[in-house]
Amino acid sequence: MAERVYGGFDPRAEIAAATATGAGETVLAPHRGPREDRTIYRPAAGEGVTMGVGVGAEQATVLGGFERMLKDASPWVVGGFDLPDGTRWDYREPGAMVLVQRGRLRVTVARLSRQHDRVQVLDNAKHMYFSRERVPLLAGGATVFDITMRAQGYGTAPNDLYDGFVSLNLLDFETGTAVDFFVSNDRIATVFARLPFPGVLEPRTGETRYFGIFDELSVVTAPGQPHDYRIVYDHAADEIRWYIDGEAVNCQPHVPDKLTGFTVALGLMTEKDISPSGSTSLHGQGLMGEWSPITVSHAPAARAGQTE
């Protein structure tokens, strides 16, 4: 699998400097290599991958409640970060149309407008929700996240995932770890990253402090086509596995941190490098994303390979 990692600089200092002084930022750029060099992870013998079949109802929870989006008791909040200069950046598109129907969340933005000229992680997400509560991960076992998503871009560039996509993000603000699916009109990628999110302490584990690995898959998709997505974090094996429509598509061994929980995020995003003159992410394009509730299941270590 072709990978590109990022290290040898201090992104946290860059964020602070960019916020305080307006200086340019050193950025994490996605890998945009040829798709032919992608490798597909094959499940181990006995590792079932039936979507939606987990460890039993008593050990599964559903993170949904989209119908309560506008209430104080909503399980979801608008994503964003408090910045070193005392301001806050929210991932909120003012023209977003939010529709909740049949238990699913759909967000449409006809023309993206949000951008940040100095900090890459603030420029990337245009409209995003964070789960209000952090989802705990099973120590010594596997935690499984299942969701169905649809993505459609309006005026986005063909064959350019990063010009506009819909995301499922599992974010650990204790370590800076991000585990994602990115979905556009015609491309799907898995993501494994450790990022300098504002307010997150500098990591002390692993050989590379900060990195972003974007694996662009050969999975065929089309605008608005639904797919079932699954992410498995195996605490016992220090491993992350990704599945699409019941097929294993990637595996990341040797996760450098023992993760204890994720904030779940649902987003409309771009991923275009900031230039010396500012953001390059907008050219009039729009996005629609649709998400089902997320089913979270836990499997003991002895059963983890049998319950996926």
Short mmCIF file of C-alpha atoms in Angstrom, two decimals:
data_model
loop_
_atom_site.label_atom_id
_atom_site.label_comp_id
_atom_site.label_asym_id
_atom_site.label_seq_id
_atom_site.Cartn_x
_atom_site.Cartn_y
_atom_site.Cartn_z
CA MET A 1 0.00 0.00 0.00
CA ALA A 2 1.44 3.39 -0.91
CA GLU A 3 1.53 5.64 2.13
CA ARG A 4 2.65 9.14 2.83
CA VAL A 5 3.31 10.32 6.37
CA TYR A 6 4.08 13.69 7.80
CA GLY A 7 6.53 14.44 10.55
CA GLY A 8 9.60 16.43 11.43
CA PHE A 9 7.74 19.69 12.15
CA ASP A 10 5.66 21.10 14.97
CA PRO A 11 2.09 21.64 13.69
CA ARG A 12 0.91 22.74 17.13
CA ALA A 13 3.33 25.66 17.12
CA GLU A 14 2.22 26.43 13.58
CA ILE A 15 -1.43 26.58 14.65
CA ALA A 16 -0.65 28.90 17.54
CA ALA A 17 1.53 31.10 15.35
CA ALA A 18 -0.99 31.23 12.51
CA THR A 19 -3.83 32.10 14.86
CA ALA A 20 -1.84 34.73 16.74
CA THR A 21 0.13 36.36 13.92
CA GLY A 22 -1.54 35.42 10.64
CA ALA A 23 1.51 33.52 9.47
CA GLY A 24 1.20 30.75 6.93
CA GLU A 25 0.75 27.19 8.21
CA THR A 26 2.61 23.99 7.52
CA VAL A 27 -0.15 21.66 6.38
CA LEU A 28 -0.95 17.97 6.25
CA ALA A 29 -1.60 17.08 2.62
CA PRO A 30 -3.49 13.98 1.47
CA HIS A 31 -1.81 11.29 -0.58
CA ARG A 32 -2.97 11.63 -4.18
CA GLY A 33 -1.04 8.77 -5.80
CA PRO A 34 -2.38 6.40 -8.45
CA ARG A 35 -5.20 4.11 -7.36
CA GLU A 36 -3.53 1.09 -8.96
CA ASP A 37 -1.09 0.75 -6.06
CA ARG A 38 -3.85 0.32 -3.48
CA THR A 39 -3.88 -3.03 -1.70
CA ILE A 40 -6.99 -4.64 -0.25
CA TYR A 41 -6.97 -6.12 3.22
CA ARG A 42 -8.31 -9.66 3.31
CA PRO A 43 -10.02 -10.83 6.51
CA ALA A 44 -8.46 -13.60 8.53
CA ALA A 45 -10.06 -17.02 8.53
CA GLY A 46 -13.26 -17.04 10.57
CA GLU A 47 -13.61 -13.25 10.54
CA GLY A 48 -17.21 -12.69 9.52
CA VAL A 49 -18.16 -9.34 7.98
CA THR A 50 -21.96 -9.37 7.83
CA MET A 51 -23.00 -5.75 8.16
CA GLY A 52 -25.30 -4.97 11.05
CA VAL A 53 -24.77 -8.31 12.78
CA GLY A 54 -22.84 -7.69 15.96
CA VAL A 55 -22.47 -8.96 19.43
CA GLY A 56 -26.10 -9.03 20.46
CA ALA A 57 -28.61 -6.33 21.37
CA GLU A 58 -27.51 -6.23 24.99
CA GLN A 59 -24.03 -5.08 23.92
CA ALA A 60 -25.01 -2.75 21.05
CA THR A 61 -26.08 0.89 21.25
CA VAL A 62 -27.46 3.20 18.56
CA LEU A 63 -26.22 6.76 18.23
CA GLY A 64 -28.94 8.61 16.40
CA GLY A 65 -31.58 10.95 17.76
CA PHE A 66 -31.31 13.23 14.74
CA GLU A 67 -34.93 14.31 15.27
CA ARG A 68 -33.71 16.13 18.40
CA MET A 69 -31.12 18.19 16.48
CA LEU A 70 -32.71 21.51 17.45
CA LYS A 71 -33.35 20.62 21.09
CA ASP A 72 -31.15 21.10 24.14
CA ALA A 73 -31.15 17.33 24.68
CA SER A 74 -29.74 16.60 21.21
CA PRO A 75 -27.04 13.90 21.13
CA TRP A 76 -25.27 16.08 18.52
CA VAL A 77 -23.63 19.51 18.61
CA VAL A 78 -22.10 21.67 15.90
CA GLY A 79 -18.41 20.76 15.69
CA GLY A 80 -15.63 23.25 16.21
CA PHE A 81 -12.66 24.26 18.32
CA ASP A 82 -11.67 26.90 20.85
CA LEU A 83 -8.52 28.59 19.52
CA PRO A 84 -5.41 29.84 21.32
CA ASP A 85 -6.40 33.50 20.76
CA GLY A 86 -9.64 33.01 22.74
CA THR A 87 -11.96 32.80 19.71
CA ARG A 88 -13.93 29.79 18.54
CA TRP A 89 -14.23 28.28 15.06
CA ASP A 90 -17.47 26.42 14.34
CA TYR A 91 -17.99 24.03 11.43
CA ARG A 92 -21.31 25.55 10.39
CA GLU A 93 -22.45 26.50 6.91
CA PRO A 94 -25.01 29.34 7.25
CA GLY A 95 -26.96 28.16 4.22
CA ALA A 96 -27.15 24.48 5.18
CA MET A 97 -30.50 22.75 4.66
CA VAL A 98 -30.93 20.12 7.39
CA LEU A 99 -33.54 17.40 6.88
CA VAL A 100 -34.34 14.56 9.27
CA GLN A 101 -36.61 11.89 7.78
CA ARG A 102 -37.10 8.20 8.49
CA GLY A 103 -34.49 8.44 11.21
CA ARG A 104 -31.74 9.64 8.86
CA LEU A 105 -29.91 12.96 8.74
CA ARG A 106 -29.46 14.76 5.42
CA VAL A 107 -27.54 18.02 5.06
CA THR A 108 -27.39 19.91 1.78
CA VAL A 109 -25.28 22.99 1.05
CA ALA A 110 -25.82 24.29 -2.48
CA ARG A 111 -22.69 26.43 -2.38
CA LEU A 112 -19.98 25.95 0.23
CA SER A 113 -18.82 29.18 1.85
CA ARG A 114 -16.74 28.42 4.96
CA GLN A 115 -12.97 28.70 4.72
CA HIS A 116 -9.97 29.41 6.92
CA ASP A 117 -6.90 31.03 5.41
CA ARG A 118 -4.27 29.89 7.93
CA VAL A 119 -5.13 26.64 9.75
CA GLN A 120 -5.68 23.53 7.63
CA VAL A 121 -7.81 21.53 10.09
CA LEU A 122 -10.17 24.51 10.34
CA ASP A 123 -10.42 24.99 6.59
CA ASN A 124 -11.20 21.33 5.82
CA ALA A 125 -14.57 20.78 7.50
CA LYS A 126 -17.31 23.04 6.20
CA HIS A 127 -20.32 21.73 8.12
CA MET A 128 -19.90 19.09 10.81
CA TYR A 129 -21.65 17.62 13.82
CA PHE A 130 -19.89 16.08 16.83
CA SER A 131 -21.52 13.55 19.13
CA ARG A 132 -22.19 15.27 22.45
CA GLU A 133 -20.86 12.28 24.37
CA ARG A 134 -17.58 10.48 23.78
CA VAL A 135 -18.17 6.83 22.85
CA PRO A 136 -16.09 4.52 25.10
CA LEU A 137 -14.02 1.76 23.53
CA LEU A 138 -13.81 -1.74 24.95
CA ALA A 139 -10.46 -2.34 26.64
CA GLY A 140 -9.04 -5.70 25.61
CA GLY A 141 -11.69 -6.23 22.91
CA ALA A 142 -13.07 -4.75 19.70
CA THR A 143 -15.49 -1.85 19.18
CA VAL A 144 -17.50 -1.81 15.94
CA PHE A 145 -19.10 1.26 14.31
CA ASP A 146 -21.72 0.65 11.57
CA ILE A 147 -23.37 3.33 9.43
CA THR A 148 -25.02 3.78 6.02
CA MET A 149 -24.05 6.93 4.12
CA ARG A 150 -24.82 8.69 0.84
CA ALA A 151 -22.74 11.45 -0.76
CA GLN A 152 -23.39 13.77 -3.67
CA GLY A 153 -21.31 16.68 -4.93
CA TYR A 154 -22.66 19.59 -6.97
CA GLY A 155 -20.07 21.10 -9.28
CA THR A 156 -17.25 19.15 -7.65
CA ALA A 157 -14.30 18.12 -9.83
CA PRO A 158 -14.54 14.57 -11.25
CA ASN A 159 -12.00 12.08 -9.91
CA ASP A 160 -10.91 14.52 -7.21
CA LEU A 161 -12.05 13.21 -3.84
CA TYR A 162 -10.65 16.23 -2.00
CA ASP A 163 -12.72 18.80 -3.90
CA GLY A 164 -15.75 17.84 -1.83
CA PHE A 165 -16.78 14.77 0.15
CA VAL A 166 -18.99 13.44 2.92
CA SER A 167 -17.35 11.96 6.00
CA LEU A 168 -17.68 9.66 8.96
CA ASN A 169 -14.96 10.65 11.43
CA LEU A 170 -14.01 8.88 14.65
CA LEU A 171 -11.97 11.45 16.57
CA ASP A 172 -9.96 11.00 19.74
CA PHE A 173 -9.19 14.40 21.22
CA GLU A 174 -6.97 12.85 23.87
CA THR A 175 -4.39 11.58 21.34
CA GLY A 176 -5.31 13.45 18.12
CA THR A 177 -6.19 10.19 16.35
CA ALA A 178 -8.69 10.32 13.47
CA VAL A 179 -10.18 7.23 11.79
CA ASP A 180 -12.44 8.07 8.85
CA PHE A 181 -14.30 7.27 5.69
CA PHE A 182 -14.32 9.98 2.98
CA VAL A 183 -16.92 9.60 0.19
CA SER A 184 -17.37 11.72 -2.95
CA ASN A 185 -19.30 11.28 -6.19
CA ASP A 186 -16.81 8.77 -7.56
CA ARG A 187 -14.15 8.06 -4.92
CA ILE A 188 -14.00 6.53 -1.45
CA ALA A 189 -11.01 6.65 0.91
CA THR A 190 -10.13 5.35 4.34
CA VAL A 191 -8.15 7.65 6.61
CA PHE A 192 -5.84 7.01 9.54
CA ALA A 193 -4.27 10.11 11.03
CA ARG A 194 -2.85 11.72 14.14
CA LEU A 195 -3.45 15.44 13.91
CA PRO A 196 -2.66 18.60 15.87
CA PHE A 197 -6.24 19.40 16.84
CA PRO A 198 -6.43 22.64 18.85
CA GLY A 199 -6.20 21.89 22.57
CA VAL A 200 -4.85 18.32 22.17
CA LEU A 201 -1.56 17.53 23.90
CA GLU A 202 1.45 16.69 21.78
CA PRO A 203 1.74 12.89 21.26
CA ARG A 204 4.64 11.02 22.83
CA THR A 205 4.16 7.59 21.23
CA GLY A 206 5.22 6.11 17.90
CA GLU A 207 8.04 7.01 15.57
CA THR A 208 6.08 9.73 13.73
CA ARG A 209 4.42 12.39 15.81
CA TYR A 210 1.85 13.62 13.27
CA PHE A 211 0.69 11.86 10.11
CA GLY A 212 -2.19 11.49 7.68
CA ILE A 213 -2.63 8.36 5.57
CA PHE A 214 -5.35 8.63 2.91
CA ASP A 215 -5.97 5.34 1.14
CA GLU A 216 -8.00 5.91 -2.02
CA LEU A 217 -9.83 2.68 -2.76
CA SER A 218 -10.87 1.00 -5.99
CA VAL A 219 -14.44 0.55 -4.71
CA VAL A 220 -16.94 1.68 -7.36
CA THR A 221 -19.47 4.30 -6.32
CA ALA A 222 -21.78 6.88 -7.92
CA PRO A 223 -23.36 10.18 -6.86
CA GLY A 224 -25.93 9.55 -4.13
CA GLN A 225 -25.27 5.79 -3.99
CA PRO A 226 -25.75 4.36 -0.48
CA HIS A 227 -23.11 2.09 1.03
CA ASP A 228 -22.78 0.36 4.37
CA TYR A 229 -19.61 1.36 6.18
CA ARG A 230 -17.95 -0.29 9.16
CA ILE A 231 -14.93 0.68 11.25
CA VAL A 232 -13.52 -1.70 13.85
CA TYR A 233 -11.04 -0.64 16.50
CA ASP A 234 -9.39 -3.73 18.00
CA HIS A 235 -7.90 -2.59 21.29
CA ALA A 236 -6.33 -5.97 22.02
CA ALA A 237 -4.56 -6.19 18.64
CA ASP A 238 -3.76 -2.44 18.29
CA GLU A 239 -5.46 -2.60 14.90
CA ILE A 240 -8.10 -0.73 12.88
CA ARG A 241 -10.15 -2.37 10.12
CA TRP A 242 -12.46 -0.80 7.53
CA TYR A 243 -15.32 -2.50 5.61
CA ILE A 244 -17.65 -1.39 2.81
CA ASP A 245 -20.83 -3.34 2.02
CA GLY A 246 -19.53 -6.28 4.02
CA GLU A 247 -16.13 -6.43 2.30
CA ALA A 248 -12.88 -5.73 4.12
CA VAL A 249 -11.07 -2.89 2.33
CA ASN A 250 -8.21 -1.88 4.62
CA CYS A 251 -6.38 -2.75 7.82
CA GLN A 252 -4.02 -0.60 9.89
CA PRO A 253 -1.86 -2.54 12.36
CA HIS A 254 0.44 -1.09 15.02
CA VAL A 255 -1.81 1.75 16.17
CA PRO A 256 0.63 3.73 18.33
CA ASP A 257 -1.84 4.70 21.09
CA LYS A 258 -4.19 2.67 23.26
CA LEU A 259 -7.41 4.51 22.47
CA THR A 260 -10.17 4.75 25.08
CA GLY A 261 -12.93 6.63 23.26
CA PHE A 262 -14.07 8.44 20.12
CA THR A 263 -16.14 11.52 19.40
CA VAL A 264 -18.21 10.59 16.34
CA ALA A 265 -18.38 13.29 13.66
CA LEU A 266 -20.50 13.59 10.51
CA GLY A 267 -19.30 16.15 8.00
CA LEU A 268 -19.30 17.91 4.67
CA MET A 269 -15.66 18.57 3.85
CA THR A 270 -12.93 19.50 1.41
CA GLU A 271 -9.20 18.76 1.77
CA LYS A 272 -7.29 21.33 -0.29
CA ASP A 273 -3.90 22.64 0.79
CA ILE A 274 -3.82 26.22 2.03
CA SER A 275 -1.60 28.35 -0.19
CA PRO A 276 0.54 31.32 0.88
CA SER A 277 -2.35 33.55 -0.16
CA GLY A 278 -4.97 31.60 1.81
CA SER A 279 -7.61 28.91 1.36
CA THR A 280 -7.94 27.22 -2.03
CA SER A 281 -10.89 24.99 -1.11
CA LEU A 282 -13.85 26.83 -2.66
CA HIS A 283 -14.90 27.42 -6.25
CA GLY A 284 -18.71 27.39 -6.00
CA GLN A 285 -19.19 23.67 -5.38
CA GLY A 286 -21.85 22.17 -3.11
CA LEU A 287 -22.42 18.94 -1.19
CA MET A 288 -25.18 16.68 0.11
CA GLY A 289 -24.55 14.11 2.81
CA GLU A 290 -26.93 11.59 4.34
CA TRP A 291 -26.21 9.45 7.41
CA SER A 292 -28.11 6.70 9.18
CA PRO A 293 -27.85 6.32 12.95
CA ILE A 294 -24.58 4.69 14.01
CA THR A 295 -24.70 1.28 15.66
CA VAL A 296 -21.89 0.74 18.16
CA SER A 297 -21.12 -2.83 19.23
CA HIS A 298 -18.53 -4.27 21.58
CA ALA A 299 -16.97 -7.71 21.29
CA PRO A 300 -14.70 -9.38 23.87
CA ALA A 301 -11.22 -10.17 22.63
CA ALA A 302 -11.97 -13.89 22.31
CA ARG A 303 -14.95 -13.16 20.04
CA ALA A 304 -13.70 -10.12 18.13
CA GLY A 305 -12.78 -12.06 15.01
CA GLN A 306 -16.11 -13.89 14.95
CA THR A 307 -18.58 -11.05 15.40
CA GLU A 308 -17.65 -8.77 12.56
#
